[in-house]
CSV table of C-alpha atoms in Angstrom, one decimal:
chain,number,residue,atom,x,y,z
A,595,UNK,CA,-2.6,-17.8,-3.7
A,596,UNK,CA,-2.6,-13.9,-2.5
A,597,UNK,CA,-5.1,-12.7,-0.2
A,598,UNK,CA,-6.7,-9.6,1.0
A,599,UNK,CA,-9.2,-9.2,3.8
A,600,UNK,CA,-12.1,-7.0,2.6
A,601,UNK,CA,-14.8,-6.1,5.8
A,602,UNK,CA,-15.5,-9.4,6.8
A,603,UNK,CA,-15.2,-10.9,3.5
A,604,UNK,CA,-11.8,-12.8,2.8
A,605,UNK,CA,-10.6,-12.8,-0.7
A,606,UNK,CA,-8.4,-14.6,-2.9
A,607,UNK,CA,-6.6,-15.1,-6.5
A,608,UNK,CA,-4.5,-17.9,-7.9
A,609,UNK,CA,-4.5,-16.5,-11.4
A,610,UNK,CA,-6.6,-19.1,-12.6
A,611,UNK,CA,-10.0,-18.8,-10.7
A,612,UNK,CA,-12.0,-15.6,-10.7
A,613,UNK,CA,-11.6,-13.7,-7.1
A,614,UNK,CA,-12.5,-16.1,-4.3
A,615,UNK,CA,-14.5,-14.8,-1.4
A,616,UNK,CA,-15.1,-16.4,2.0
A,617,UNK,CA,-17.8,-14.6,4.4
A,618,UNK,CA,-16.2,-14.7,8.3
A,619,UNK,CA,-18.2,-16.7,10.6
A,620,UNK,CA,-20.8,-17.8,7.7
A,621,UNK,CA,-19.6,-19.6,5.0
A,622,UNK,CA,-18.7,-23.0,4.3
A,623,UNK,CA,-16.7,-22.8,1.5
A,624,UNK,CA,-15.1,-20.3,-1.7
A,625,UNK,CA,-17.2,-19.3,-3.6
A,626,UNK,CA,-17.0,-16.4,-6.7
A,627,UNK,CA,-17.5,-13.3,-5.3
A,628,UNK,CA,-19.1,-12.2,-8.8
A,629,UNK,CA,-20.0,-13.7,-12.6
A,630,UNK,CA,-17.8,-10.2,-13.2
A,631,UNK,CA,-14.9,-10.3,-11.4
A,632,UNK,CA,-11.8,-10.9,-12.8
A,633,UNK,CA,-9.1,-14.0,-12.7
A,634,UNK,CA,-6.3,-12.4,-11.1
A,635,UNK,CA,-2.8,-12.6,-10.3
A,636,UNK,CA,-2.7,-10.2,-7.2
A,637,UNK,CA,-5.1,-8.6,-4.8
A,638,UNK,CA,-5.1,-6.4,-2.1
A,639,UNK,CA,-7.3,-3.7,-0.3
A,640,UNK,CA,-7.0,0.3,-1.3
A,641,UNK,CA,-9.0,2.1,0.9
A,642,UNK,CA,-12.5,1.4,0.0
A,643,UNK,CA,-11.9,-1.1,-2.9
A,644,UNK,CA,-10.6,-4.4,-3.9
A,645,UNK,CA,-7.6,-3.7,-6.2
A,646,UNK,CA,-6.5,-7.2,-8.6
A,647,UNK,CA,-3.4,-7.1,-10.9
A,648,UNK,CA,-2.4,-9.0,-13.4
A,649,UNK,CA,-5.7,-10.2,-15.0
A,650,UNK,CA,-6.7,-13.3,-17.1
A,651,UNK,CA,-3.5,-15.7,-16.6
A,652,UNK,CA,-1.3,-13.2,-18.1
A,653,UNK,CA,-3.2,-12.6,-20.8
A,654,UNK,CA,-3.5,-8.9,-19.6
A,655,UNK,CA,-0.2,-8.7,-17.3
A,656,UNK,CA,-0.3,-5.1,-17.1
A,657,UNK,CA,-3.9,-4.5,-16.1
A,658,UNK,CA,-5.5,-3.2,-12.9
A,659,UNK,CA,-9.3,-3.4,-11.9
A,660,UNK,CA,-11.0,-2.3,-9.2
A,661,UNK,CA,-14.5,-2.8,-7.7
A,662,UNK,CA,-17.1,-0.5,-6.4
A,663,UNK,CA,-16.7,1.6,-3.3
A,664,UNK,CA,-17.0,-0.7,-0.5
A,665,UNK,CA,-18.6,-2.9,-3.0
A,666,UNK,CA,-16.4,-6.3,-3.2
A,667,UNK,CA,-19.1,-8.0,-5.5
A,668,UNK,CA,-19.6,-5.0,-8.0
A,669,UNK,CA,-16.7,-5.2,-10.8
A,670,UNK,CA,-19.0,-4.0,-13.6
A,671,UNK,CA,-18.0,-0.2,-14.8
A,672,UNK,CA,-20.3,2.0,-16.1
A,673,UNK,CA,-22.1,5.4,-14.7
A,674,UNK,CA,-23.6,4.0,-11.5
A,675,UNK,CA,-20.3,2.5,-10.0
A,676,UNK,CA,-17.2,3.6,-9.2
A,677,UNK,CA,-15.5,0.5,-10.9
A,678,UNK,CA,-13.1,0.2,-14.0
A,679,UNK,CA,-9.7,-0.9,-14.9
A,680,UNK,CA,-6.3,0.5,-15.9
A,681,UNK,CA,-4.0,-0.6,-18.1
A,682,UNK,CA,0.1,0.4,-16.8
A,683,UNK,CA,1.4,0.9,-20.6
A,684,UNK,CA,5.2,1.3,-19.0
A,685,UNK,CA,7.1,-0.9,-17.1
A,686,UNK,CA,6.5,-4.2,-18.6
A,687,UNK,CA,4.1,-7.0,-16.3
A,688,UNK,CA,2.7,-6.6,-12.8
A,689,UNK,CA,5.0,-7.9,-10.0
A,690,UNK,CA,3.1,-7.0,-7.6
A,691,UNK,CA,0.5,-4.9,-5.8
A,692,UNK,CA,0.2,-3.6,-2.0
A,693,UNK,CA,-2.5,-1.3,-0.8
A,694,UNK,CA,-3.6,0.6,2.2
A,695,UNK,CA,-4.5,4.7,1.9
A,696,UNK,CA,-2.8,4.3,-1.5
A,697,UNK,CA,-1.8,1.4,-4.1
A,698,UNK,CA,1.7,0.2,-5.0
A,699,UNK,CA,1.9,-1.6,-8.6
A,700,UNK,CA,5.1,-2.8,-8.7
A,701,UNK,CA,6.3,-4.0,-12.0
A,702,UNK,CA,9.2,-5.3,-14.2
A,703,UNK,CA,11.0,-2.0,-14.6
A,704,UNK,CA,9.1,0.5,-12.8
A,705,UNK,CA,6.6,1.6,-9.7
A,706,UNK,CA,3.3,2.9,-10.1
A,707,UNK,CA,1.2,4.7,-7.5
A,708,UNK,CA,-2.3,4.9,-7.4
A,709,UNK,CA,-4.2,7.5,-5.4
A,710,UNK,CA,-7.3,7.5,-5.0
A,711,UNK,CA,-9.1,11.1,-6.6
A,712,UNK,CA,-12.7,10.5,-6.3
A,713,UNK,CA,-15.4,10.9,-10.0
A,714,UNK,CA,-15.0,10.8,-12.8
A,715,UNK,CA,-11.7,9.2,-13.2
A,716,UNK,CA,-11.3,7.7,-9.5
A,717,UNK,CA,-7.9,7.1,-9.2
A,718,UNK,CA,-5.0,9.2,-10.5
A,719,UNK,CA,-1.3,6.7,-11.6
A,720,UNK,CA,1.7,8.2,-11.0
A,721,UNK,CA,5.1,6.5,-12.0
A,722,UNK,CA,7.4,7.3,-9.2
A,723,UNK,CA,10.3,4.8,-10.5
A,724,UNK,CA,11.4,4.2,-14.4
A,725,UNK,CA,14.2,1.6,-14.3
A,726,UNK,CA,14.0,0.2,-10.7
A,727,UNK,CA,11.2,-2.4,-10.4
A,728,UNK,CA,10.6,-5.9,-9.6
A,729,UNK,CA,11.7,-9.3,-10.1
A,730,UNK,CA,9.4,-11.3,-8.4
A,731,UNK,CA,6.2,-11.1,-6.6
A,732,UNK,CA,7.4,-13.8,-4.0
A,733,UNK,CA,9.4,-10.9,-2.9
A,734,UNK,CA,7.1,-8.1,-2.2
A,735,UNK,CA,6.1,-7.3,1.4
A,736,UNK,CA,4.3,-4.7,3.2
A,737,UNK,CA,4.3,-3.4,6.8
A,738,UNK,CA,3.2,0.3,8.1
A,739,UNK,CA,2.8,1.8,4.7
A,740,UNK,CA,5.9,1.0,3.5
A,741,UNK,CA,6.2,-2.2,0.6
A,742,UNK,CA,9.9,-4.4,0.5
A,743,UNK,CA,11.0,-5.9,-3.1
A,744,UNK,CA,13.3,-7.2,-4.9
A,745,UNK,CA,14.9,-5.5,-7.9
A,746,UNK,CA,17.2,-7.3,-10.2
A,747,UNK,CA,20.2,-4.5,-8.9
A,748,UNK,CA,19.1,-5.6,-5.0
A,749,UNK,CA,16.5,-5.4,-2.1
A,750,UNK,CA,14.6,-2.2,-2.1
A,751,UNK,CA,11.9,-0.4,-0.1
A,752,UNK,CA,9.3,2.1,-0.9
A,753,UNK,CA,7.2,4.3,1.2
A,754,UNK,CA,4.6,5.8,-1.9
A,755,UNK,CA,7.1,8.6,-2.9
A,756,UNK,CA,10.6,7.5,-2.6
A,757,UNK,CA,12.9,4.3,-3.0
A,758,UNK,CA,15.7,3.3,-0.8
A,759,UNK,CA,18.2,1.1,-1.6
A,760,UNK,CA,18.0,-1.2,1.7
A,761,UNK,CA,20.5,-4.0,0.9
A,762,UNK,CA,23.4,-1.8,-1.2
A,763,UNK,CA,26.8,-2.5,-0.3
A,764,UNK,CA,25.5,-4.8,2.9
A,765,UNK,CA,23.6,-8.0,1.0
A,766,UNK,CA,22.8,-7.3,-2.2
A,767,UNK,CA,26.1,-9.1,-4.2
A,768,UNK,CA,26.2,-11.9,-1.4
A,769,UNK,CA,22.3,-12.9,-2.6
A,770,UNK,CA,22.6,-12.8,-6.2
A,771,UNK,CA,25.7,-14.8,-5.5
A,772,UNK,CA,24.2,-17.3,-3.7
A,773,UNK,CA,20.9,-17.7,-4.8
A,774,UNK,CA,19.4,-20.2,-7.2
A,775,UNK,CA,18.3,-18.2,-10.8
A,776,UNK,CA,16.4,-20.7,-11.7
A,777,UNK,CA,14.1,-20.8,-8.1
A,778,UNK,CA,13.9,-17.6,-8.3
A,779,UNK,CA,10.0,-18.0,-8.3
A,780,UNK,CA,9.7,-19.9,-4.9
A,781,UNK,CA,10.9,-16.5,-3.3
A,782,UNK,CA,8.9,-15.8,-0.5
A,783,UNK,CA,8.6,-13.2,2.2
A,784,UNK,CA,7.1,-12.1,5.4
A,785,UNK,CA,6.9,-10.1,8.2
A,786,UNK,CA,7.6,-10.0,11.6
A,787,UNK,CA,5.9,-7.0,13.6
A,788,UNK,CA,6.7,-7.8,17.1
A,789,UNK,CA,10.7,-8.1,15.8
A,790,UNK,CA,10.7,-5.2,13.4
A,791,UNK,CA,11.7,-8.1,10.6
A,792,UNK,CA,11.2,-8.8,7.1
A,793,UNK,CA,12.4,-12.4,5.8
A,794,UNK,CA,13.0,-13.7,3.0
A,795,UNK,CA,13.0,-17.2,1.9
A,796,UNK,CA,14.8,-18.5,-1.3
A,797,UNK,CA,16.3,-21.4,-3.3
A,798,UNK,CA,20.6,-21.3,-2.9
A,799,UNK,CA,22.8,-22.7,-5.5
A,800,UNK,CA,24.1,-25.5,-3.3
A,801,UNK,CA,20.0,-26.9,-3.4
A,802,UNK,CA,18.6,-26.1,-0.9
A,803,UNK,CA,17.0,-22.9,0.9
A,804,UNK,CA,18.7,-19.7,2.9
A,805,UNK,CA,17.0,-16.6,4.6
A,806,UNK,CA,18.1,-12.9,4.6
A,807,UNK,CA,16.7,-11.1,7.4
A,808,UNK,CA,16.6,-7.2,7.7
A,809,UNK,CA,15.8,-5.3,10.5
A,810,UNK,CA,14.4,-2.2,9.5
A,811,UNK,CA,14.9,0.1,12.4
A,812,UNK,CA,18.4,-0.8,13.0
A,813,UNK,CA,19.1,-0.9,9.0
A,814,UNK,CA,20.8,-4.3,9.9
A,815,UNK,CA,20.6,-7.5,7.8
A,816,UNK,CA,21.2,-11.0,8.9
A,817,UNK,CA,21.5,-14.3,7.1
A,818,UNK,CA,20.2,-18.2,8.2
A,819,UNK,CA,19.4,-21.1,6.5
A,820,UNK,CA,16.7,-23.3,6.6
């Protein structure tokens, strides 16, 4: 499951369901938060929409849809709303997405941007990375605007406009060594704000599971096992 907190409303994709949506303080249980909205993959919030990825159980791996401005239950397009789709023709599937005042599509073998540009088209994609992309969506975390991935070369970040090789010549051979190929799917990460940390949580090759942790205002990484 992904998440992405919407006003008050809670929202959520398993790539089976359409997008889930839980009221804060009201409801009981999830419920579809429209007979239009999408089965997605990934979600998350860009400015004043709802942004899914990866639509219809990989049927359409490459697709983005939005909803209405500040409309989570609108995902019909047309002339009196502001929603549509888009479909990322370069890069291959959708790794990823993370919003905020802009969106971050991260995908096989490239980055995406999308800003938001107001009628008729809405939002404006901009590939700011051919080659560089992402291997996993267990990977992909976000704190103050910037996003952290993993590449198939190494662990990157990216602030909207350029990437920066964060784990090159520190940590980058030692993981690929050392982790599992075959869990590469149960890849998690998170963030901890108070520590300035990102974490990562993966299958090794001696079967069980090992942590890189990177400190991203001292540029410092760190390794544990769990």
């Amino acid at each position: 499951w992904y998440f992405t907190q919407f006003g008050n409303v809670l929202l959520a994709v398993n790539d089976a369901s359409k997008v889930q949506a839980w009221t804060v303080g009201t409801s009981t249980a999830f419920a579809d938060v429209a007979a239009a909205a999408p089965v997605a993959k990934y979600i998350t919030t860009v400015r004043d929409f709802v942004v899914c990825a990866n639509l219809d159980s990989g049927t359409n791996a490459n697709k983005v849809q939005w909803s209405d401005i500040n409309d989570e239950t609108n995902w019909t397009s047309g002339a009196a709303s502001q929603s549509d789709f888009q479909i990322i023709s370069d890069g291959g599937n959708i790794q990823g997405i993370t919003g905020g005042e802009f969106g971050l599509i991260l995908l096989e073998r490239g980055i995406t941007r999308m800003t938001y540009i107001g009628s008729p088209y809405f939002f404006q994609f901009d590939n700011i990375s051919r080659g560089i992309g992402c291997v996993t969506g267990g990977s992909v975390a976000q704190y103050g605007g910037i996003t952290y991935f993993l590449s198939d070369d190494g662990f990157y970040s990216c602030d909207g406009r350029s990437i920066t090789p964060i784990g090159k010549e520190k940590v980058d051979r030692y993981f690929y060594a050392n982790m599992s190929s075959s869990g590469i799917d149960s890849m998690s990460a998170a963030v901890d704000p108070v520590r300035s940390l990102v974490m990562w949580n993966y299958a090794n090759i001696s079967g069980g599971r090992s942590m890189l942790i990177y400190n991203w205002k001292l540029g410092k990484w760190s390794a544990a096992s769990t």
